mmCIF file of C-alpha atoms in Angstrom:
data_model
loop_
_atom_site.group_PDB
_atom_site.id
_atom_site.type_symbol
_atom_site.label_atom_id
_atom_site.label_comp_id
_atom_site.label_asym_id
_atom_site.label_seq_id
_atom_site.Cartn_x
_atom_site.Cartn_y
_atom_site.Cartn_z
ATOM 1 C CA MET A 1 -0.252 0.242 -0.089
ATOM 2 C CA CYS A 2 1.519 3.767 -0.419
ATOM 3 C CA HIS A 3 0.296 7.265 0.444
ATOM 4 C CA SER A 4 2.487 8.627 -3.150
ATOM 5 C CA LYS A 5 0.679 8.465 -6.468
ATOM 6 C CA GLU A 6 4.262 9.622 -8.116
ATOM 7 C CA ILE A 7 6.092 6.092 -7.547
ATOM 8 C CA LEU A 8 3.684 3.854 -8.617
ATOM 9 C CA LYS A 9 3.973 2.735 -12.575
ATOM 10 C CA HIS A 10 1.333 2.379 -14.903
ATOM 11 C CA PHE A 11 -1.407 3.513 -12.487
ATOM 12 C CA VAL A 12 -4.931 2.158 -13.079
ATOM 13 C CA LYS A 13 -7.117 4.990 -10.758
ATOM 14 C CA TYR A 14 -10.596 2.683 -10.256
ATOM 15 C CA ASP A 15 -13.466 3.803 -11.090
ATOM 16 C CA HIS A 16 -16.068 2.176 -8.059
ATOM 17 C CA ARG A 17 -14.710 2.356 -4.311
ATOM 18 C CA ASN A 18 -13.065 -0.024 -2.603
ATOM 19 C CA ASP A 19 -12.393 -0.250 1.136
ATOM 20 C CA VAL A 20 -8.927 -1.995 2.574
ATOM 21 C CA SER A 21 -8.938 -3.174 6.521
ATOM 22 C CA LEU A 22 -5.609 -2.320 8.405
ATOM 23 C CA GLY A 23 -4.296 -3.831 10.804
ATOM 24 C CA ASN A 24 -6.210 -1.302 13.089
ATOM 25 C CA GLY A 25 -9.395 -2.348 11.824
ATOM 26 C CA SER A 26 -10.200 1.043 10.360
ATOM 27 C CA LYS A 27 -11.339 0.613 6.548
ATOM 28 C CA VAL A 28 -9.723 3.949 4.122
ATOM 29 C CA SER A 29 -10.501 3.735 0.664
ATOM 30 C CA ILE A 30 -8.386 2.609 -2.489
ATOM 31 C CA PHE A 31 -8.326 4.966 -5.061
ATOM 32 C CA GLY A 32 -6.444 2.314 -7.843
ATOM 33 C CA GLU A 33 -2.904 0.254 -8.018
ATOM 34 C CA GLY A 34 0.223 0.469 -9.656
ATOM 35 C CA LYS A 35 4.017 -0.870 -9.537
ATOM 36 C CA VAL A 36 6.776 -0.182 -7.935
ATOM 37 C CA VAL A 37 9.529 -0.298 -9.219
ATOM 38 C CA ALA A 38 12.817 -0.196 -6.650
ATOM 39 C CA GLY A 39 17.320 -0.716 -5.724
ATOM 40 C CA VAL A 40 18.598 -0.868 -2.903
ATOM 41 C CA ALA A 41 22.530 -1.463 -2.153
ATOM 42 C CA LEU A 42 23.564 -4.952 -0.373
ATOM 43 C CA GLU A 43 27.581 -5.716 -0.265
ATOM 44 C CA GLY A 44 28.489 -3.532 -2.893
ATOM 45 C CA ILE A 45 25.793 -4.584 -4.951
ATOM 46 C CA LEU A 46 22.705 -2.357 -6.256
ATOM 47 C CA LYS A 47 19.188 -5.127 -6.473
ATOM 48 C CA ILE A 48 16.727 -4.206 -8.764
ATOM 49 C CA PHE A 49 13.149 -5.433 -7.888
ATOM 50 C CA GLU A 50 9.776 -4.854 -9.175
ATOM 51 C CA ILE A 51 6.014 -4.975 -6.894
ATOM 52 C CA LYS A 52 3.476 -5.910 -8.359
ATOM 53 C CA ARG A 53 -0.796 -4.775 -8.260
ATOM 54 C CA VAL A 54 -0.130 -1.892 -5.266
ATOM 55 C CA LEU A 55 -2.872 -0.213 -4.419
ATOM 56 C CA TYR A 56 -2.544 3.702 -3.686
ATOM 57 C CA LEU A 57 -4.511 5.149 -0.453
ATOM 58 C CA THR A 58 -4.486 9.040 0.003
ATOM 59 C CA THR A 59 -4.616 8.414 3.420
ATOM 60 C CA LEU A 60 -1.703 6.797 4.606
ATOM 61 C CA THR A 61 1.169 8.618 6.603
ATOM 62 C CA CYS A 62 3.914 5.453 5.313
ATOM 63 C CA ASN A 63 4.024 3.167 2.569
ATOM 64 C CA LEU A 64 3.415 -0.396 3.712
ATOM 65 C CA LEU A 65 3.839 -4.129 2.438
ATOM 66 C CA SER A 66 2.087 -7.221 3.953
ATOM 67 C CA VAL A 67 3.884 -9.938 4.563
ATOM 68 C CA SER A 68 1.045 -11.993 3.942
ATOM 69 C CA GLU A 69 0.572 -10.687 0.520
ATOM 70 C CA MET A 70 4.771 -11.448 0.164
ATOM 71 C CA ARG A 71 4.184 -14.924 1.731
ATOM 72 C CA LYS A 72 1.459 -15.428 -1.745
ATOM 73 C CA ALA A 73 3.836 -13.926 -4.271
ATOM 74 C CA GLY A 74 6.910 -16.270 -3.375
ATOM 75 C CA LEU A 75 8.558 -14.605 -0.868
ATOM 76 C CA LYS A 76 10.129 -14.947 2.314
ATOM 77 C CA THR A 77 10.512 -12.708 5.492
ATOM 78 C CA LYS A 78 12.812 -13.040 8.060
ATOM 79 C CA PHE A 79 12.542 -10.118 11.470
ATOM 80 C CA SER A 80 15.649 -10.172 12.981
ATOM 81 C CA SER A 81 17.666 -7.773 15.152
ATOM 82 C CA ASP A 82 20.843 -6.321 15.401
ATOM 83 C CA GLN A 83 23.473 -6.080 18.316
ATOM 84 C CA ASN A 84 22.718 -2.324 19.259
ATOM 85 C CA ASN A 85 18.961 -4.116 18.797
ATOM 86 C CA LYS A 86 17.452 -2.519 15.801
ATOM 87 C CA GLY A 87 14.984 -4.429 14.032
ATOM 88 C CA PHE A 88 15.243 -5.727 10.708
ATOM 89 C CA CYS A 89 13.185 -7.397 7.582
ATOM 90 C CA GLU A 90 15.269 -9.350 5.158
ATOM 91 C CA ILE A 91 13.514 -10.523 2.061
ATOM 92 C CA SER A 92 13.994 -13.298 -0.049
ATOM 93 C CA LYS A 93 12.315 -15.835 -1.861
ATOM 94 C CA ALA A 94 10.779 -18.845 -0.977
ATOM 95 C CA ASN A 95 13.220 -20.825 -2.351
ATOM 96 C CA GLU A 96 16.355 -19.691 -2.914
ATOM 97 C CA LYS A 97 19.305 -18.026 0.439
ATOM 98 C CA GLU A 98 19.876 -14.704 -1.407
ATOM 99 C CA VAL A 99 18.094 -11.584 -0.282
ATOM 100 C CA ILE A 100 17.183 -9.305 -2.303
ATOM 101 C CA THR A 101 16.242 -6.386 -0.257
ATOM 102 C CA VAL A 102 16.914 -5.325 3.706
ATOM 103 C CA ALA A 103 13.709 -2.869 5.497
ATOM 104 C CA LEU A 104 14.861 -1.413 8.596
ATOM 105 C CA GLU A 105 12.809 -0.890 11.734
ATOM 106 C CA ARG A 106 11.717 2.928 11.483
ATOM 107 C CA ILE A 107 8.519 4.086 14.629
ATOM 108 C CA GLU A 108 7.576 0.883 16.857
ATOM 109 C CA GLY A 109 7.263 -2.246 14.783
ATOM 110 C CA LEU A 110 6.921 -0.117 11.781
ATOM 111 C CA TYR A 111 9.530 -1.505 8.344
#
C-alpha cells in the first residue's frame, strides 16, 4: 500500500469505490493501483526489484508492505535485531537464500 502516487508506475485509477482493512481494524478507501520499481544496495551490489498490484491510499502517512501478500507472491520474510537491538527485516525468494532487500525498523514495529 502506498500513499505516494508519484512512485507508482502504470497507475490504474479505480472507477468504483473499494476499501481495505488496516491492522487496527479501520477501513480506508483505495483509489487505484500500480507497480513500484525500486533498488537497494546490498553488500555493494545494486538490486532492482518490482512490486506489483500496489494499492494507492491517500490516507496513509507511510508506505506499507503486507507480509501475507509477500508470502503469496513467493517471498520469505525474516525479522531480526542487530547487536544494538535495531530491528530489520530481510526479504528473499522462498526457495532461495539470496536476500532481495532489507527493511529497517522505523517506528515501533513499522519497517
